[in-house]
Short mmCIF file of C-alpha atoms in Angstrom, two decimals:
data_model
loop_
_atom_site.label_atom_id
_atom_site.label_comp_id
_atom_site.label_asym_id
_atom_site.label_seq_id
_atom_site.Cartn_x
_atom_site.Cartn_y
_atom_site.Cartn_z
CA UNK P 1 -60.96 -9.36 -5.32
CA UNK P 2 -61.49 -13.05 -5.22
CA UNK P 3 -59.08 -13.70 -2.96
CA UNK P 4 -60.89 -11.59 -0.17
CA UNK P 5 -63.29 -12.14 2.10
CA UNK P 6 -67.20 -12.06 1.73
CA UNK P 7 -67.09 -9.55 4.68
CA UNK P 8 -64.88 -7.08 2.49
CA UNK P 9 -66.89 -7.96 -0.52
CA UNK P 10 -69.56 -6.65 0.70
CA UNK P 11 -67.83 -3.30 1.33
CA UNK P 12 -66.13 -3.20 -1.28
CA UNK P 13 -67.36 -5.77 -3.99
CA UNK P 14 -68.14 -4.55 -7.54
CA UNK P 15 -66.58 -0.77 -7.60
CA UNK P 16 -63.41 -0.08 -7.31
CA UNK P 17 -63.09 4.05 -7.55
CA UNK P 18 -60.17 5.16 -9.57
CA UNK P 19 -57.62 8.73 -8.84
CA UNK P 20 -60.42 11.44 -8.22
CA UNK P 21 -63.31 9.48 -8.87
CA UNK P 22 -66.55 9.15 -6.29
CA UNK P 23 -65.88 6.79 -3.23
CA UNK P 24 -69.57 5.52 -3.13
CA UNK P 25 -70.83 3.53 -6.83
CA UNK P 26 -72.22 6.31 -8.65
CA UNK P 27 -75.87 6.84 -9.61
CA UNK P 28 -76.20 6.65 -13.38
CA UNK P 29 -79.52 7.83 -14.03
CA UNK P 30 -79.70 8.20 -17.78
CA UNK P 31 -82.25 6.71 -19.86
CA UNK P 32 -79.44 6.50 -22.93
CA UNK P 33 -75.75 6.91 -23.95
CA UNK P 34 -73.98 9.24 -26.54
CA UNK P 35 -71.70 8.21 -29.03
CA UNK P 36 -69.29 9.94 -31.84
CA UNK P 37 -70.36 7.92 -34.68
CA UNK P 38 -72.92 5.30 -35.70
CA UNK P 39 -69.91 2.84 -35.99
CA UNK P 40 -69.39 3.03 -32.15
CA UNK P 41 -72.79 2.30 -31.51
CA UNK P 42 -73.11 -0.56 -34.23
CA UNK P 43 -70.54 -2.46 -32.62
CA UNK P 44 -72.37 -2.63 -29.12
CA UNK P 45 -75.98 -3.81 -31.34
CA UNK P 46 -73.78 -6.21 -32.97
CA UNK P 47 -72.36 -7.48 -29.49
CA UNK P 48 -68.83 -6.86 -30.90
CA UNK P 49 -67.80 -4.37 -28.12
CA UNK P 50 -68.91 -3.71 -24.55
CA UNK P 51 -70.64 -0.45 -23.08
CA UNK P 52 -74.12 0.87 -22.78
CA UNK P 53 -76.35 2.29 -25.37
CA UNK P 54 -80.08 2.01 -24.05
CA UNK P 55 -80.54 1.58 -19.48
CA UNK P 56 -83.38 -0.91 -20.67
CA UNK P 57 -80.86 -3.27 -21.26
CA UNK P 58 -77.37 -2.44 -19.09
CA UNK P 59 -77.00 0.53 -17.07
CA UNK P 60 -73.35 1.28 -15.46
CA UNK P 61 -74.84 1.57 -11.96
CA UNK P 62 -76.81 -1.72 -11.93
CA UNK P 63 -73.77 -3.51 -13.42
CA UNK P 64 -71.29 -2.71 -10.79
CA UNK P 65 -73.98 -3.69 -7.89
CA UNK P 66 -74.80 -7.07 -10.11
CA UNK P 67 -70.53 -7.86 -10.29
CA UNK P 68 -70.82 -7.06 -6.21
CA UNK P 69 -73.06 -9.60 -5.93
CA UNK P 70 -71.84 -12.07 -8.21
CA UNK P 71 -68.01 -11.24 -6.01
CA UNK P 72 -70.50 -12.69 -3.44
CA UNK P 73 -72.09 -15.80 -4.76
CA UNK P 74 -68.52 -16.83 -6.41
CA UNK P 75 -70.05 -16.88 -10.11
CA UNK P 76 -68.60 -15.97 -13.25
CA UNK P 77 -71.41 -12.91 -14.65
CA UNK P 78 -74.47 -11.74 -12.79
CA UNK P 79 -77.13 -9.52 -13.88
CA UNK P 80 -80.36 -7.10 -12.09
CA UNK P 81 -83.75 -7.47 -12.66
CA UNK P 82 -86.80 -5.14 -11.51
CA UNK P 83 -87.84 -7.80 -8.76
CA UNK P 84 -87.34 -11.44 -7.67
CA UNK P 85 -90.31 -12.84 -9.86
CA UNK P 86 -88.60 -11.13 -12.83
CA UNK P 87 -85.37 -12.93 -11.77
CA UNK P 88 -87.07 -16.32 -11.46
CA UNK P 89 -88.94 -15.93 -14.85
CA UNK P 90 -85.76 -14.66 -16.58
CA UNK P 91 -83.79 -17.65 -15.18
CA UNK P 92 -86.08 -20.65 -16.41
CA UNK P 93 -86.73 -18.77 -20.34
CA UNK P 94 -83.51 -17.97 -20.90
CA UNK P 95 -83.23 -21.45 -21.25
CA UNK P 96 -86.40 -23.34 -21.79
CA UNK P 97 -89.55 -22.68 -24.34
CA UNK P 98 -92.71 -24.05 -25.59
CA UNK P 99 -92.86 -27.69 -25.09
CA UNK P 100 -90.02 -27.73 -22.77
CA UNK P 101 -89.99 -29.10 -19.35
CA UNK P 102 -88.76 -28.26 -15.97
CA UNK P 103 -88.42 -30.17 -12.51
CA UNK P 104 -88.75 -27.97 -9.48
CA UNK P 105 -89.11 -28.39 -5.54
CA UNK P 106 -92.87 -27.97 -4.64
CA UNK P 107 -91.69 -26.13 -1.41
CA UNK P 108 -91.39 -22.63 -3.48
CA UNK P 109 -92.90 -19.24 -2.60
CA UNK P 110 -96.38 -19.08 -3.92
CA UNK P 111 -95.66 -16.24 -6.54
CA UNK P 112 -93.24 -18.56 -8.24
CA UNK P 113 -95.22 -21.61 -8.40
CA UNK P 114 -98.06 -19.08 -9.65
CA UNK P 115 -95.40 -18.30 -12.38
CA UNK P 116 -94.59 -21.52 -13.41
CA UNK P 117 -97.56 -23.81 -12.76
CA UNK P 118 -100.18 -21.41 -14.41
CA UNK P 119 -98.08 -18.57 -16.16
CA UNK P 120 -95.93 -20.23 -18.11
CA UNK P 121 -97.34 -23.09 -18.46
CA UNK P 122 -99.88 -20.81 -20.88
CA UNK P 123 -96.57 -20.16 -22.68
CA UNK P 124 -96.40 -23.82 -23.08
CA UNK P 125 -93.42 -24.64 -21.10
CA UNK P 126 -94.44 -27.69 -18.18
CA UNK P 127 -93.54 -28.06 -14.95
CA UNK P 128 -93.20 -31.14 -12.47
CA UNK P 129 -93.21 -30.71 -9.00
CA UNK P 130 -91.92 -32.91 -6.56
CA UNK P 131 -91.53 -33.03 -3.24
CA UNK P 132 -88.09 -31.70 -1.71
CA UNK P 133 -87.39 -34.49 0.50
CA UNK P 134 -88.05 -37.26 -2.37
CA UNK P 135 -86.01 -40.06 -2.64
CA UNK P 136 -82.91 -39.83 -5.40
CA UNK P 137 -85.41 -42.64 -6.98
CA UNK P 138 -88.13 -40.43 -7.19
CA UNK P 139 -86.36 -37.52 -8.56
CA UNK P 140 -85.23 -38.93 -11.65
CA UNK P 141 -88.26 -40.07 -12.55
CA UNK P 142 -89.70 -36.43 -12.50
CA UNK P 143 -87.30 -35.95 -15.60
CA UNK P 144 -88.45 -36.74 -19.37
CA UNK P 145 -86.55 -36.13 -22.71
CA UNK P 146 -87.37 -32.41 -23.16
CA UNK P 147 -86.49 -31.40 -19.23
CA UNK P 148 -84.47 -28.03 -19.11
CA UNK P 149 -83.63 -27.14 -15.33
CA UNK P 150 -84.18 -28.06 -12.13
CA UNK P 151 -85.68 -24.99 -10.00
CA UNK P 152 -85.52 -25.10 -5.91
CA UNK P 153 -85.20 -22.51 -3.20
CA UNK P 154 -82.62 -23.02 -0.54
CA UNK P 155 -84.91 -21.80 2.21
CA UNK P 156 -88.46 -21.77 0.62
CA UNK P 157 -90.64 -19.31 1.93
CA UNK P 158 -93.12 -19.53 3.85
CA UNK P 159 -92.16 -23.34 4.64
CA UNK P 160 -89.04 -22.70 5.13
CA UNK P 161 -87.98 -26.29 3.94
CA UNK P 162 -83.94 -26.51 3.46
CA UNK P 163 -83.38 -27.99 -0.26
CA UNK P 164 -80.69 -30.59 -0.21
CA UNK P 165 -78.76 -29.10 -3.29
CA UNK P 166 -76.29 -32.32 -3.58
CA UNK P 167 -79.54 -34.50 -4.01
CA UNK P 168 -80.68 -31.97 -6.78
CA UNK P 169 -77.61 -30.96 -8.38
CA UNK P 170 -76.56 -34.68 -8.92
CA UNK P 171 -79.91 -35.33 -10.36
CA UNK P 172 -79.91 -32.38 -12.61
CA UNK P 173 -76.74 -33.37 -13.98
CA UNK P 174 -77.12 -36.39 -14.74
CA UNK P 175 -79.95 -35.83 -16.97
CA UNK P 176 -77.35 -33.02 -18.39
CA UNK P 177 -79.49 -30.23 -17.10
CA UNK P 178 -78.82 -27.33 -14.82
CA UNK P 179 -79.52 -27.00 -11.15
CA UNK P 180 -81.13 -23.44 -10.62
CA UNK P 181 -81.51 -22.11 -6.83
CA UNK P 182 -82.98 -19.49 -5.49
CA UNK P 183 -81.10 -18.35 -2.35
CA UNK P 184 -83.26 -15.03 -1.20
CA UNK P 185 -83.34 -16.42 2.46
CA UNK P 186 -79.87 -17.46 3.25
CA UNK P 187 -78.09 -15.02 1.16
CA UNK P 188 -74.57 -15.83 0.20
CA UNK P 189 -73.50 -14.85 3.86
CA UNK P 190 -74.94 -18.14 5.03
CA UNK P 191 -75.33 -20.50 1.78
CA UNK P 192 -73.42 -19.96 -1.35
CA UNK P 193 -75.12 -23.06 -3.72
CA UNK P 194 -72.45 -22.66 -6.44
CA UNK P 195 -69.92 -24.62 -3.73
CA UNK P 196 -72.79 -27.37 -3.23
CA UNK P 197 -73.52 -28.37 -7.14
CA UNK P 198 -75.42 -25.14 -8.16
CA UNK P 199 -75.63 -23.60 -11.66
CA UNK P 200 -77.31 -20.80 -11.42
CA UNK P 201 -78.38 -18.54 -8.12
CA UNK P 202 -81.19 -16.17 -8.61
CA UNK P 203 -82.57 -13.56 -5.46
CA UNK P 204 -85.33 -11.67 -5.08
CA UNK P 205 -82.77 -8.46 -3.39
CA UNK P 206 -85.95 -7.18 -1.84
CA UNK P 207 -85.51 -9.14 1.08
CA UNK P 208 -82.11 -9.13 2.96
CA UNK P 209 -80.58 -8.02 0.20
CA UNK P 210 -82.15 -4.72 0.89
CA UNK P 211 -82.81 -5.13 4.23
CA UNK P 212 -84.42 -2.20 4.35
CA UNK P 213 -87.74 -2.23 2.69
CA UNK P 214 -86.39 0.47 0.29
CA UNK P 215 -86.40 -0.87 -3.10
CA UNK P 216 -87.93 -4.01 -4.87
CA UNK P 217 -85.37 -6.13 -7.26
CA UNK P 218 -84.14 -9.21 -8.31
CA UNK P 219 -80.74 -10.50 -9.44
CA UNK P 220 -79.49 -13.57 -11.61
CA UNK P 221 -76.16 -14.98 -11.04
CA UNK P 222 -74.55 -17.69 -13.19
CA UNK P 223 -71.54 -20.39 -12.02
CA UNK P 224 -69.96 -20.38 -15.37
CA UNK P 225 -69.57 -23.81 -15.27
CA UNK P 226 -72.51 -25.61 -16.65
CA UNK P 227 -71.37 -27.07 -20.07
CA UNK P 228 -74.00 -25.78 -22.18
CA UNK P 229 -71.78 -27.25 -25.24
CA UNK P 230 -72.07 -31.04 -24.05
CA UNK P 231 -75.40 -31.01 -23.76
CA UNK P 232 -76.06 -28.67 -27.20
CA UNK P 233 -79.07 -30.51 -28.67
CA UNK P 234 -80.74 -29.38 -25.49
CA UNK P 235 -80.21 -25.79 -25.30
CA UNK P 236 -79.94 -24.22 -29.07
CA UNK P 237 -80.58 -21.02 -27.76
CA UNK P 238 -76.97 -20.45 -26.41
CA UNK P 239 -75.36 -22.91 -28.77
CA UNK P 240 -76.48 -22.40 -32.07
CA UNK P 241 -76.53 -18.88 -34.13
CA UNK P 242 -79.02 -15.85 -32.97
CA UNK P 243 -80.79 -14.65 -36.24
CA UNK P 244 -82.00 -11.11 -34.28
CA UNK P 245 -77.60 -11.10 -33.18
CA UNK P 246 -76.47 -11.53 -36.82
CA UNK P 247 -75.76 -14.98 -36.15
CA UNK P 248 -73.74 -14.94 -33.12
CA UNK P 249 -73.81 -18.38 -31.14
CA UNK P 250 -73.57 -16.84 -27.30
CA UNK P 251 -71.35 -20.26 -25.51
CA UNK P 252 -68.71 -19.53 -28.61
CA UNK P 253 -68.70 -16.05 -28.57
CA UNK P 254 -68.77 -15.23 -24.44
CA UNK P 255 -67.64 -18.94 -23.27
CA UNK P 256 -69.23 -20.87 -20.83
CA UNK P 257 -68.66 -17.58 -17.88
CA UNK P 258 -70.43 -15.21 -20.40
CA UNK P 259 -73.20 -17.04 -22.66
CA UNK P 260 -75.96 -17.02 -20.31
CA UNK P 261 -76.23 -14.00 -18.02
CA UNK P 262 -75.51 -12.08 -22.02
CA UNK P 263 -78.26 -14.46 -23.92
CA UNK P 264 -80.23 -12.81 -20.72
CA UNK P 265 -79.56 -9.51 -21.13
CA UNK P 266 -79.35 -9.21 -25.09
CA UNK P 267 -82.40 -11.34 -25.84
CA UNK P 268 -84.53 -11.50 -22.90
CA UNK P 269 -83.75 -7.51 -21.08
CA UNK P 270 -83.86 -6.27 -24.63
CA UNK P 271 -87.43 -7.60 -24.96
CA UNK P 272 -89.18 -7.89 -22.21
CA UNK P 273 -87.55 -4.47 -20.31
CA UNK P 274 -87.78 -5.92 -16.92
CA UNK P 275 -84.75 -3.62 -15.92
CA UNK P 276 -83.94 -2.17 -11.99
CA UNK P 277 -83.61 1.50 -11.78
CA UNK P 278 -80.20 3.34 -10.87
CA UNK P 279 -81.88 4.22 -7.75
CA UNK P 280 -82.77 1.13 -6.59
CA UNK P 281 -79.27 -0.17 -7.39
CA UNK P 282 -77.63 2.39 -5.29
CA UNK P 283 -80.66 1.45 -2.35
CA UNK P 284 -79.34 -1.95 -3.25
CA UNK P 285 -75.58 -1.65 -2.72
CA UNK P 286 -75.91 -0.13 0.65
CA UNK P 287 -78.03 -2.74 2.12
CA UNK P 288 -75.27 -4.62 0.52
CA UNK P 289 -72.53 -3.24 2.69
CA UNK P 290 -73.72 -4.28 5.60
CA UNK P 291 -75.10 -7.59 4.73
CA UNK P 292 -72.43 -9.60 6.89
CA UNK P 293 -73.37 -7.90 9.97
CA UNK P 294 -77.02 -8.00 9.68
CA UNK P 295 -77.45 -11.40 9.02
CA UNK P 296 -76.02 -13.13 12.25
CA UNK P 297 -78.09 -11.07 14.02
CA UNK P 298 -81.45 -11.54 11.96
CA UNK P 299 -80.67 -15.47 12.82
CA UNK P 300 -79.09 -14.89 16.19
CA UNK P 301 -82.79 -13.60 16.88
CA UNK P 302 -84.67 -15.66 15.17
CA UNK P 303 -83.19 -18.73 17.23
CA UNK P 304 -84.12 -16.87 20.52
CA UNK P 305 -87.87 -16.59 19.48
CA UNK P 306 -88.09 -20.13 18.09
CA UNK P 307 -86.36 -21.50 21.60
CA UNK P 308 -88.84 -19.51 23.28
CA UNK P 309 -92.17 -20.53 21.34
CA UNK P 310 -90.99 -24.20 21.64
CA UNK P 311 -91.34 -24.19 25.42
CA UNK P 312 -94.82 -21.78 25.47
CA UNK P 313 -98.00 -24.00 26.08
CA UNK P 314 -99.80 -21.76 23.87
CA UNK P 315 -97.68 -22.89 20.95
CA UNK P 316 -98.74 -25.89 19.03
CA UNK P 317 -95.96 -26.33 17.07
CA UNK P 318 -92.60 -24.05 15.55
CA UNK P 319 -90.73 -24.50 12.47
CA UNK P 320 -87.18 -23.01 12.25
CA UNK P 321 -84.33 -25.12 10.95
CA UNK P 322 -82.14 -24.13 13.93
CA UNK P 323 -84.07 -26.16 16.50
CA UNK P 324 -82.07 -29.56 17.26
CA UNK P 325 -85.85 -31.06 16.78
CA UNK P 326 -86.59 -29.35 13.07
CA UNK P 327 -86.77 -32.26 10.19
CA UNK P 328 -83.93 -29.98 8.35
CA UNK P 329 -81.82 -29.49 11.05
CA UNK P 330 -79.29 -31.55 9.69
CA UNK P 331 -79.55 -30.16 6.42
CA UNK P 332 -79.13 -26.91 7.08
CA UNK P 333 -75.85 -27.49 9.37
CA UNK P 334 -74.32 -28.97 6.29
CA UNK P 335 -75.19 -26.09 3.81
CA UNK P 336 -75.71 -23.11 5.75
CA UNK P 337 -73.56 -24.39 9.27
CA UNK P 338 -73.48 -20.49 10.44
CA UNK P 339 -77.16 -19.93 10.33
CA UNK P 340 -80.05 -19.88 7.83
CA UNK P 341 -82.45 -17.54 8.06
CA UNK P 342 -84.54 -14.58 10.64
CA UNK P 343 -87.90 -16.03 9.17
CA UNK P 344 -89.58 -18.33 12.00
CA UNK P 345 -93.40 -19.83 11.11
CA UNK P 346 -95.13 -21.24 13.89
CA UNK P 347 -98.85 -22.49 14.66
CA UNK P 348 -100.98 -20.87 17.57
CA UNK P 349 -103.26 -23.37 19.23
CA UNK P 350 -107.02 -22.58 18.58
CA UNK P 351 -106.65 -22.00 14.83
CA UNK P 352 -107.98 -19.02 13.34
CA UNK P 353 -109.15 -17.61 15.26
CA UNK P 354 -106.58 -17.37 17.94
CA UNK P 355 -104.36 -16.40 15.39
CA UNK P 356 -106.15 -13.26 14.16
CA UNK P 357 -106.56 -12.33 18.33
CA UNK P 358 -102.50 -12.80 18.32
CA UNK P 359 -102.24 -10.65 15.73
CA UNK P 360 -104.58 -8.21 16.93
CA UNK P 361 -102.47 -7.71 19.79
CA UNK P 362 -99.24 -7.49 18.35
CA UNK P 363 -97.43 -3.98 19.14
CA UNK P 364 -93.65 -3.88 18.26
CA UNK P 365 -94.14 -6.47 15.63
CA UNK P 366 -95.63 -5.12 12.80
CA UNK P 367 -98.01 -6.80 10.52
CA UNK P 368 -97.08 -6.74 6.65
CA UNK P 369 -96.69 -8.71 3.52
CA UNK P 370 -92.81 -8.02 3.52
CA UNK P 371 -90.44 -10.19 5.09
CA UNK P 372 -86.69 -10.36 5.72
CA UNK P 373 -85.57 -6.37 6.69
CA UNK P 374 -84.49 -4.72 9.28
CA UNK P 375 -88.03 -4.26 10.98
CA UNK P 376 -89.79 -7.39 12.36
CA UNK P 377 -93.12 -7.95 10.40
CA UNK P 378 -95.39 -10.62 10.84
CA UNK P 379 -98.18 -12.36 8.71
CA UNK P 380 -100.93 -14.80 8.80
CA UNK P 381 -101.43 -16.26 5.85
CA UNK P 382 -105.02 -17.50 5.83
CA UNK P 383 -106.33 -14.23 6.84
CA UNK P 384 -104.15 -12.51 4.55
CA UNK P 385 -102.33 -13.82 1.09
CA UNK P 386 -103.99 -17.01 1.30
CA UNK P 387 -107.59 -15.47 2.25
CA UNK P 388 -109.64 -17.21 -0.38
CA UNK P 389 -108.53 -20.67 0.31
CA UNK P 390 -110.83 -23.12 2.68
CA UNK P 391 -109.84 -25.19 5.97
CA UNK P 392 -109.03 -28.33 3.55
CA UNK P 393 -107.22 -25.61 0.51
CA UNK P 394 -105.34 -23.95 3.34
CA UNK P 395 -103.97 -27.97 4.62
CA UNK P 396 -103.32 -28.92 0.92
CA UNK P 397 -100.82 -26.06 0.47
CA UNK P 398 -99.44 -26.68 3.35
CA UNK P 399 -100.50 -23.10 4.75
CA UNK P 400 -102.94 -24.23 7.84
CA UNK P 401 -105.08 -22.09 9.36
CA UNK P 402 -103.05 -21.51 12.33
CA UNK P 403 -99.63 -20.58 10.83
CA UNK P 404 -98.37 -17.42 11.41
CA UNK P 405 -94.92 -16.22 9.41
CA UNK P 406 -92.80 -14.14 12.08
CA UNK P 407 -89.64 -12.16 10.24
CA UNK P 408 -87.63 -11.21 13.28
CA UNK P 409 -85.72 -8.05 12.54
CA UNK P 410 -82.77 -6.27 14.31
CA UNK P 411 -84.47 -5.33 17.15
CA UNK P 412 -83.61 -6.38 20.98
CA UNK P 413 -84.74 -9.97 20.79
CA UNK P 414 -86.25 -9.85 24.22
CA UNK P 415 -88.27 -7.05 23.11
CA UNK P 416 -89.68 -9.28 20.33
CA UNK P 417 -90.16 -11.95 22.91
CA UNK P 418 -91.90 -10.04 25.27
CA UNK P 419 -94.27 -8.21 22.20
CA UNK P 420 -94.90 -12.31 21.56
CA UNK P 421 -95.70 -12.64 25.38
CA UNK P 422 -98.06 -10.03 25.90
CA UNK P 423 -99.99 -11.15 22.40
CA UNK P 424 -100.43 -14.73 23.38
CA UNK P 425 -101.89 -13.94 26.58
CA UNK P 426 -104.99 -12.19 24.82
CA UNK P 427 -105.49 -15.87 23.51
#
């Protein structure tokens, strides 16, 4: 299926049904597996042969949607997790421990730098933070002997800042680390990272993914071509024998396409169980099929709403990497030149308080703490997710008091224009 198209991927990606069999991926929803012998089942502990003994680890269902996905992204071995923060967590430990070290973009989605900055740092791994538009000077020097990764978000939410992934990729690589992106906003329709320097992709498949506020999940995909074997001294874990895997070393036993996403599943799924149902999966895959057509319009919209809050005098300013006048405008023509994202934050003059009144008044635009479906949702941070911060708090994160996060959905656009209208006059 490589050869095809990401539009017939996402039809047809992951599953193909043999003489007889069901047209749509099955729904295996079995907790275990039976076997004719202890033997049988040895050799899949023992990672000797392939198949499915336990759904904590592997189930058949979630497989086939992870290979869909991974048909999508262009990597070699993909994997599903139970949500996006699993995925991010899952993606950094697999590689990195207790006095290890990890650069990432400070433009990330506050659950993740929750994760890393106080999380795991208790599990005694640091992390540096820089800023995304740093100078190539002042990315290296965010490095230090024990660095593992770098960790950025193509589209980071809510700032929506657009990573340059050549600038980080180059950097990561020459410190003979890997570059790890988390591409939940574009999606592969509109960024694949693997083509720009990536390593690894990760998603929280909540969002678009989805598309349909059904199911919560996350998904790991690796390149397969980070050479975990040149750079050996730094990551033992996939390069040197597994005591609790009878001594298998993962890069010489699954190569450089198979080591990681299996070190993931065999070590990391084994023990920490953070495993996506069947269901979900199959909720998954058909938000899946129609990916390609949803997401021109989810931008297509988003552009019309950002054009029109650009010209409204009761708009103090609009972010949306679409606008000829964004900072990333540039950026994101290079990596994502057929669109980036339906997510538009803008700032409503008179602060707070006019933004809780625009909210107030919304009435097709719905306000909730989801983002990127089918149904436009909308949020205000500071009254909401970021409720306990002060005026100076809310400034330093770079969440004022006045944004508002719009997630423009499939609906007529002028109907999400004129809901906008009507809500701004009760300012």
């Amino acid at each position: 299926m490589s050869n095809l198209r990401i539009e017939t991927k996402c039809v047809q990606g992951g599953y193909t049904p043999g003489n007889g069999e069901p047209r749509q991926v099955p729904i295996i929803q079995s907790t275990t597996f039976k076997y004719a012998t202890s033997e049988d089942m040895g050799k899949l502990f023992d990672l000797e042969a392939s198949g499915y003994f336990y759904s904590r680890l592997q189930n058949p269902t979630c497989d086939t949607v992870a290979a869909k996905i991974c048909q999508l992204e262009g990597g070699s071995a993909a994997m599903l997790l139970s949500s996006g923060q699993a995925a991010s967590f899952f993606s950094v430990f697999n590689i990195a421990g207790n006095g290890d070290h990890i650069v990432a973009s400070s433009a990330l989605y506050g659950g993740t730098y929750n994760l890393f900055a106080v999380t795991m740092k208790r599990m005694g791994i640091s992390f540096t933070f820089v800023d995304p538009d740093c100078t190539v000077e002042e990315l290296n020097a965010a490095f230090k002997p024990n660095t593992k990764a770098v960790f950025g978000e193509t589209i980071a939410n809510p700032a929506l800042t657009v990573l340059d992934i050549e600038k980080f990729a180059n950097a990561a690589h020459a410190h003979g680390v890997p570059l790890i992106v988390d591409n939940t906003f574009a999606t592969p329709i509109n960024c694949r990272p693997f083509e720009h320097g990536a390593d690894i992709v990760t998603h929280s498949t909540t969002k678009y993914m989805d598309g349909h506020g059904v199911a919560v999940g996350g998904c790991i995909v690796d390149s397969g071509k980070f050479d975990w074997k040149a750079h050996a001294d730094k990551f033992p874990g996939l390069c040197t024998p597994d005591d609790s895997y009878h001594g298998i070393t993962y890069v010489d036993k699954f190569g450089l396409e198979g080591a990681y996403i299996t070190k993931a599943t065999a070590q990391l799924m084994r023990d920490f169980g953070c495993t996506q149902s069947p269901q979900s999966a199959f909720y998954l895959n058909l938000g899946l099929e129609s990916l390609h057509v949803r997401m021109p319009r989810h931008c297509e919209n988003a552009q019309k709403v950002a054009e029109f809050l650009e010209k409204h005098d009761k708009i103090g300013w609009v972010n949306y990497a679409g606008l000829p006048s964004n900072k990333y405008h540039a950026l994101a023509k290079k990596y994502m030149p057929n669109g980036t994202c339906g997510v538009v934050s803008f700032g409503v003059k008179g602060g707070r308080a006019a933004a809780e009144k625009f909210m107030k008044a919304l009435k097709t635009i719905a306000i909730e703490t989801h983002v990127a479906d089918a149904r436009s949702c909308c949020l205000h941070p500071a009254n909401a997710t970021h409720r306990q911060m002060n005026e100076q708090e809310l400034i330093a994160a770079g969440v004022p008091s006045d944004l508002i996060r719009l997630s423009c959905g499939l609906e007529n656009a002028q109907d999400l224009i004129d809901d906008i209208t009507q809500a701004l006059a009760n300012i």
